[in-house]
mmCIF file with all atom_site columns, C-alpha atoms in Angstrom:
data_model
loop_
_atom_site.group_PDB
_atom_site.id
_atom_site.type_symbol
_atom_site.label_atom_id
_atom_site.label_alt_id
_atom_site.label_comp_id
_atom_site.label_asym_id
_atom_site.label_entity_id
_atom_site.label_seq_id
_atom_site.pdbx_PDB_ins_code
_atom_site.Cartn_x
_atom_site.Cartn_y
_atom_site.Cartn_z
_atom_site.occupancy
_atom_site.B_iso_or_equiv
_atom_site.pdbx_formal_charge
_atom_site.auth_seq_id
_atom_site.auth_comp_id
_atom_site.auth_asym_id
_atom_site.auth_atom_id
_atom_site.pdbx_PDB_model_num
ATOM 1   C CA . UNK V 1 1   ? -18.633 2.312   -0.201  1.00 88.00 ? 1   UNK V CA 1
ATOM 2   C CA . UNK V 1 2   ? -15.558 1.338   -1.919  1.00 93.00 ? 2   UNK V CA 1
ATOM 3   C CA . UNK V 1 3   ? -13.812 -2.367  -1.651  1.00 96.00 ? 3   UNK V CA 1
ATOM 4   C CA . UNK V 1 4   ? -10.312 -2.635  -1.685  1.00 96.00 ? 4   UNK V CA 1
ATOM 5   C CA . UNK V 1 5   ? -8.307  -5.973  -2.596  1.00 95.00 ? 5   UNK V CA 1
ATOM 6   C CA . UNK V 1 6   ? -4.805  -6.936  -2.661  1.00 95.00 ? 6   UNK V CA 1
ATOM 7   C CA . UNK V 1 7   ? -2.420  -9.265  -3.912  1.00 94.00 ? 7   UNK V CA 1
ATOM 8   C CA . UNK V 1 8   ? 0.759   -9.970  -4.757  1.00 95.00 ? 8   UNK V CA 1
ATOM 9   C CA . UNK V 1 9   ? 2.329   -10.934 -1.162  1.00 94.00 ? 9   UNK V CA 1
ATOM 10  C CA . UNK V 1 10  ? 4.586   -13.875 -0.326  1.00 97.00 ? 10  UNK V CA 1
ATOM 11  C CA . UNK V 1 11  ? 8.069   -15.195 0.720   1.00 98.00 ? 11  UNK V CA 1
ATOM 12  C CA . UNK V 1 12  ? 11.394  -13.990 -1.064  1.00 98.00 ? 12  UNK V CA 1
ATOM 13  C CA . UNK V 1 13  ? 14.526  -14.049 -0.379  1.00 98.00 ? 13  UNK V CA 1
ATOM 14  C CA . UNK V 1 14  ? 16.416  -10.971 1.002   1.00 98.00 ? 14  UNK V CA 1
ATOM 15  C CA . UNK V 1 15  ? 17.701  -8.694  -1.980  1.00 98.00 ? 15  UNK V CA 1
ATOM 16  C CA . UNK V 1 16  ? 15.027  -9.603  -4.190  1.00 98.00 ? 16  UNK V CA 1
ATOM 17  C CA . UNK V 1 17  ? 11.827  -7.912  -5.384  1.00 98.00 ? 17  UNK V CA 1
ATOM 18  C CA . UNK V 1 18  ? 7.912   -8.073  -4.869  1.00 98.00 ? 18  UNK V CA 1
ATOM 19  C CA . UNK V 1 19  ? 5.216   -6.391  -6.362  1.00 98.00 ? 19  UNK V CA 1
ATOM 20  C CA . UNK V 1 20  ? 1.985   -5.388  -4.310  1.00 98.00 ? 20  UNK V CA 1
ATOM 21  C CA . UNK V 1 21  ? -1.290  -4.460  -5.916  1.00 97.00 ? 21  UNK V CA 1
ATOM 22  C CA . UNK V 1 22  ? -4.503  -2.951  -4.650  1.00 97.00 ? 22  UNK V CA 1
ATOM 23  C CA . UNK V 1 23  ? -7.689  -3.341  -6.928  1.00 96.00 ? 23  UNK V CA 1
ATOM 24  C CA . UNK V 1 24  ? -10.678 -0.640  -5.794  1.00 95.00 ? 24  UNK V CA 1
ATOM 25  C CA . UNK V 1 25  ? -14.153 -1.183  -6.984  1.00 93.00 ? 25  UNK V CA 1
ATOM 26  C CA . UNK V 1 26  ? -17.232 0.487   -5.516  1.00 92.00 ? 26  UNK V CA 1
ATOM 27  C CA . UNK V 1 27  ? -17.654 3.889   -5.489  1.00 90.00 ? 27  UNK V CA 1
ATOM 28  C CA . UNK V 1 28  ? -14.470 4.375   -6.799  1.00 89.00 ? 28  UNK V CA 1
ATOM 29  C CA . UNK V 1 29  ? -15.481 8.507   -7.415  1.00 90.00 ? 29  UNK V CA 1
ATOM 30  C CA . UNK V 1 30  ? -14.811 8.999   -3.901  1.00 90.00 ? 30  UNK V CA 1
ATOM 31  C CA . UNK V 1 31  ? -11.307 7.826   -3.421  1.00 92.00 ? 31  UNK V CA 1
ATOM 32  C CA . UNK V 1 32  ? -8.586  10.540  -3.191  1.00 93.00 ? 32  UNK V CA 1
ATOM 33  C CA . UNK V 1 33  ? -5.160  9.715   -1.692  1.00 94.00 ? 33  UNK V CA 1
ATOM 34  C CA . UNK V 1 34  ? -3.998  5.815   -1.384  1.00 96.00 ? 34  UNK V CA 1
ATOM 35  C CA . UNK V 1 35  ? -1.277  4.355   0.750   1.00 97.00 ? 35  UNK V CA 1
ATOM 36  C CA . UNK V 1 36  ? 0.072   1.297   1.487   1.00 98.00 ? 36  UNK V CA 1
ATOM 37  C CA . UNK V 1 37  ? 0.578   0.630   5.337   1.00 98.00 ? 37  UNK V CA 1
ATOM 38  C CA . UNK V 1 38  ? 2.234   -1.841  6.865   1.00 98.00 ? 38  UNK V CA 1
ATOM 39  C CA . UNK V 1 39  ? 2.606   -3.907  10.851  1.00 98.00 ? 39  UNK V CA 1
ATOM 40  C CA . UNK V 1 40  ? 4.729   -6.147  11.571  1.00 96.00 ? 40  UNK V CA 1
ATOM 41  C CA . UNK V 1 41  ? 4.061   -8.521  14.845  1.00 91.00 ? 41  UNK V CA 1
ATOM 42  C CA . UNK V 1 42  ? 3.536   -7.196  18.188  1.00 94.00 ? 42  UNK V CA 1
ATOM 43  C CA . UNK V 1 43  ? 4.410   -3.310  16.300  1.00 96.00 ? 43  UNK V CA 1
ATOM 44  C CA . UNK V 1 44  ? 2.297   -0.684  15.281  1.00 97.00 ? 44  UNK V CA 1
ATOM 45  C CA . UNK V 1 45  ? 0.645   -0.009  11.947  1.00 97.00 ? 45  UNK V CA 1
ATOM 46  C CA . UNK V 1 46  ? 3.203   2.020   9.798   1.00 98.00 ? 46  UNK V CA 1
ATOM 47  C CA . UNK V 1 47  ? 2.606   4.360   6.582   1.00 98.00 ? 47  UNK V CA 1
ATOM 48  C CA . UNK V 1 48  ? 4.697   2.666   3.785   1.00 98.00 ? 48  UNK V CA 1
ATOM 49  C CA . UNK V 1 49  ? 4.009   5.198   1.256   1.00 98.00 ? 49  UNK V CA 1
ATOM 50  C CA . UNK V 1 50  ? 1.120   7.368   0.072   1.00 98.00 ? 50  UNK V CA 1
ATOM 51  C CA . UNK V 1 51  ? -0.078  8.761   -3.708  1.00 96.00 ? 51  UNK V CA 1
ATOM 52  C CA . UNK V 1 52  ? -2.081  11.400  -3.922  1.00 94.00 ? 52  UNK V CA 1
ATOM 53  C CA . UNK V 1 53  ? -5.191  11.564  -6.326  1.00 90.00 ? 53  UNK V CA 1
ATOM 54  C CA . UNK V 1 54  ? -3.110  13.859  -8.445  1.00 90.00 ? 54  UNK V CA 1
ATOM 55  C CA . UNK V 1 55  ? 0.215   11.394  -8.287  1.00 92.00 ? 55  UNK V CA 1
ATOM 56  C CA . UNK V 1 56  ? 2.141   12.909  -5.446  1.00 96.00 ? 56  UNK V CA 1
ATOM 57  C CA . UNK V 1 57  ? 4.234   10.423  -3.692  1.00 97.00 ? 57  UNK V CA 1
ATOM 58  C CA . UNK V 1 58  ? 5.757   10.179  0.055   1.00 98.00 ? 58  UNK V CA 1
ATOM 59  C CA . UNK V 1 59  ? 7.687   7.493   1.306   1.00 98.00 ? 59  UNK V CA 1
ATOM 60  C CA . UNK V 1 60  ? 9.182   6.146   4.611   1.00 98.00 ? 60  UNK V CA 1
ATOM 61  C CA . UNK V 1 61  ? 12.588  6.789   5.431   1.00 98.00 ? 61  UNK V CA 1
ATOM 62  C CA . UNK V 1 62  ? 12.755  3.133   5.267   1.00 97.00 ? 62  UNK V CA 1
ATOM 63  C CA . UNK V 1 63  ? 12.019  2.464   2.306   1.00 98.00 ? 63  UNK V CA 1
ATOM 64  C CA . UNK V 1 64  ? 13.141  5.127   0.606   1.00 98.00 ? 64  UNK V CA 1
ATOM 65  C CA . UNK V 1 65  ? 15.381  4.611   -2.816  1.00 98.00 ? 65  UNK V CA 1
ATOM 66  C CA . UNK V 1 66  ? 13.802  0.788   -2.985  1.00 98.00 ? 66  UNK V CA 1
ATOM 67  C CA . UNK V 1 67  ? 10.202  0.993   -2.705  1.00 98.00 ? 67  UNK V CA 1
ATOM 68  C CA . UNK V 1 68  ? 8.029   2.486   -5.530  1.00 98.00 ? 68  UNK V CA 1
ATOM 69  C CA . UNK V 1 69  ? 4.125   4.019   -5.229  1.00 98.00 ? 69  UNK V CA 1
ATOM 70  C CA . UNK V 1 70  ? 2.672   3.965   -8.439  1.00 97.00 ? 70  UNK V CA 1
ATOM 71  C CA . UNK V 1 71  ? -1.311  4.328   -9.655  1.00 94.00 ? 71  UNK V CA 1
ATOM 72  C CA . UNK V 1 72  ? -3.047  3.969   -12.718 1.00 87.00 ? 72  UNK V CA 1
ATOM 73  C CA . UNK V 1 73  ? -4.839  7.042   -14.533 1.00 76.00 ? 73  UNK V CA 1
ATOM 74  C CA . UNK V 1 74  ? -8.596  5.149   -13.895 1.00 80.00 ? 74  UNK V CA 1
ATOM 75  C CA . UNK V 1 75  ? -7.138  5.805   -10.042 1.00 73.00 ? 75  UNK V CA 1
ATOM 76  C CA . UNK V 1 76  ? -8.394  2.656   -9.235  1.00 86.00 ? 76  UNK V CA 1
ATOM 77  C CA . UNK V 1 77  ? -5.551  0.754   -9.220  1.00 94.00 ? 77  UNK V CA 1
ATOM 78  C CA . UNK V 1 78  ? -2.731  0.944   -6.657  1.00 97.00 ? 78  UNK V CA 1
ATOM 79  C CA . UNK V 1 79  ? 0.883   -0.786  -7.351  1.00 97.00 ? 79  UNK V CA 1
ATOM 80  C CA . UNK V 1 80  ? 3.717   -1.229  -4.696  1.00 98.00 ? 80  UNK V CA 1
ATOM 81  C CA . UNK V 1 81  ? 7.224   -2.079  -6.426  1.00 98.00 ? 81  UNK V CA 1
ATOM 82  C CA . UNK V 1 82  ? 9.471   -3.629  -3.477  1.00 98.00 ? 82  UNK V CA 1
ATOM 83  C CA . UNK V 1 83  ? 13.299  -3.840  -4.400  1.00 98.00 ? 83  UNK V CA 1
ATOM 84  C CA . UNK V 1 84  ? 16.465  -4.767  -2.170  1.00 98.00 ? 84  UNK V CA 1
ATOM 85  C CA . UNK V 1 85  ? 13.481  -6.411  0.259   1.00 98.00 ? 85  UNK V CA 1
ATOM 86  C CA . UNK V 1 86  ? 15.001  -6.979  4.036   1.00 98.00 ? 86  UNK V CA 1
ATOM 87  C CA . UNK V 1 87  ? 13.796  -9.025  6.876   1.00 97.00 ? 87  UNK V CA 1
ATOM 88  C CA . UNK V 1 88  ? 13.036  -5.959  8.424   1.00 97.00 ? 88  UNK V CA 1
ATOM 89  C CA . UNK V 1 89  ? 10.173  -5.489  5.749   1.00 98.00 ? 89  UNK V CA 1
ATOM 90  C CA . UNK V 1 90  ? 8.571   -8.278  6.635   1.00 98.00 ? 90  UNK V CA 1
ATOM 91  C CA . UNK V 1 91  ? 4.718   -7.799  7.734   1.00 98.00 ? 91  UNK V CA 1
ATOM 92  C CA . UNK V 1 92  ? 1.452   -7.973  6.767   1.00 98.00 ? 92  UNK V CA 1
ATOM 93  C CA . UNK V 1 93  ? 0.775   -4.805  3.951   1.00 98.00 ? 93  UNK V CA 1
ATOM 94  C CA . UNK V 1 94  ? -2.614  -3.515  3.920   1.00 98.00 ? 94  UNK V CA 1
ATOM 95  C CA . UNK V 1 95  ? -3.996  -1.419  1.211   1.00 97.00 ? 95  UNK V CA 1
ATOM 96  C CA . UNK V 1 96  ? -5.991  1.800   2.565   1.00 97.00 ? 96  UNK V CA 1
ATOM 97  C CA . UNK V 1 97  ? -7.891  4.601   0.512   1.00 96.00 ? 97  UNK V CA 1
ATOM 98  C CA . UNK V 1 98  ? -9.595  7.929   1.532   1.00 95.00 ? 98  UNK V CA 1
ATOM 99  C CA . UNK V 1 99  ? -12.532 9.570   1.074   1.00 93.00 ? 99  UNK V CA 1
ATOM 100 C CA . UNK V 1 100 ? -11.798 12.707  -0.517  1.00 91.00 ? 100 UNK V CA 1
ATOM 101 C CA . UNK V 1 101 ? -14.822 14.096  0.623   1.00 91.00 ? 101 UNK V CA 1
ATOM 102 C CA . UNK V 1 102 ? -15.887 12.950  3.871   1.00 91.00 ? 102 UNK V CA 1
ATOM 103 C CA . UNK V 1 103 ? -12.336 11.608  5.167   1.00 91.00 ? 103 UNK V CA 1
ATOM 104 C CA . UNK V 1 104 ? -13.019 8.018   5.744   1.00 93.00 ? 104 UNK V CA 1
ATOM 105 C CA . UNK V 1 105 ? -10.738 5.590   5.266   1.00 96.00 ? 105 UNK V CA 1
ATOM 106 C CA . UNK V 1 106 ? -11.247 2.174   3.688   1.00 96.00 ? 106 UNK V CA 1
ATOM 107 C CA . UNK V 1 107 ? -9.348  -0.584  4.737   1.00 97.00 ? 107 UNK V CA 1
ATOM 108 C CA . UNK V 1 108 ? -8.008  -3.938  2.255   1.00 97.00 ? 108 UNK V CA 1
ATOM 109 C CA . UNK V 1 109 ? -7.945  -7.733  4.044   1.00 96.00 ? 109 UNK V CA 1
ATOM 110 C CA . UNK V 1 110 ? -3.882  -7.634  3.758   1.00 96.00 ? 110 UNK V CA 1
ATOM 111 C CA . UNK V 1 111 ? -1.591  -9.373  2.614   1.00 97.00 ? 111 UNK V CA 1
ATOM 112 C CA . UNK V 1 112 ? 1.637   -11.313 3.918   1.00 97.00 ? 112 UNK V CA 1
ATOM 113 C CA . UNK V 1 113 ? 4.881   -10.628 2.816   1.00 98.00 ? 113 UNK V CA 1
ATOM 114 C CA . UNK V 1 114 ? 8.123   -12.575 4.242   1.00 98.00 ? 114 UNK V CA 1
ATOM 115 C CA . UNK V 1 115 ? 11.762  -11.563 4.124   1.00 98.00 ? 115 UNK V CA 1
ATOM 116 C CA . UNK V 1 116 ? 14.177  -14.838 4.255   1.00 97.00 ? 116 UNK V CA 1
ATOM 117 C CA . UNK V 1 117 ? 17.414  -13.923 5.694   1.00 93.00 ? 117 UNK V CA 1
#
């Protein structure tokens, strides 16, 4: 099993700048690709942007240019740099890893963030 937690959420102003982070612990051996998804009330749950095991990264056209993926080399570790945040990026951003050998994905609690206009 592997845990994931995250922090960093909260409210900021439009413009400015957040930084999400996801700590894994468990059986951290099995984790391959990690993402950071993203729903916003009454939408769907949206891929933000994904790293690969080897430090690939794919983004949203959204967010694109001001959002950064980043991991550390223990690969347990998961950072999200938000710049030029919007309203429209407001939503609760959940954490999710995957099993690089059996596929399953493991999900974080979330965590808020808020966009003033």
């Amino acid at each position: 099993q592997v845990q994931l937690v995250e922090s960093g959420g909260g409210l900021v102003q439009a413009g400015g700048s957040l930084r999400l982070s996801c700590s894994a612990s468990g059986s951290i051996f099995r984790i391959g690709a990690m993402a950071w998804y993203r729903q916003a009330p009454g939408k769907q749950r949206d891929l933000v942007a994904v790293i690969s095991r080897g430090g690939g990264t794919n983004y949203a056209d959204s967010v694109k240019g001001r959002f950064t993926i980043s991991r550390d080399n223990a690969k347990t570790t998961v950072l999200l740099q938000m710049n030029s945040l919007k309203p429209e990026d407001t939503a609760v951003y959940s954490c999710n890893a995957v099993d690089r050998t059996y596929g399953n994905n493991y999900w974080g609690q979330g965590t808020q963030v808020t966009v003033s206009s």
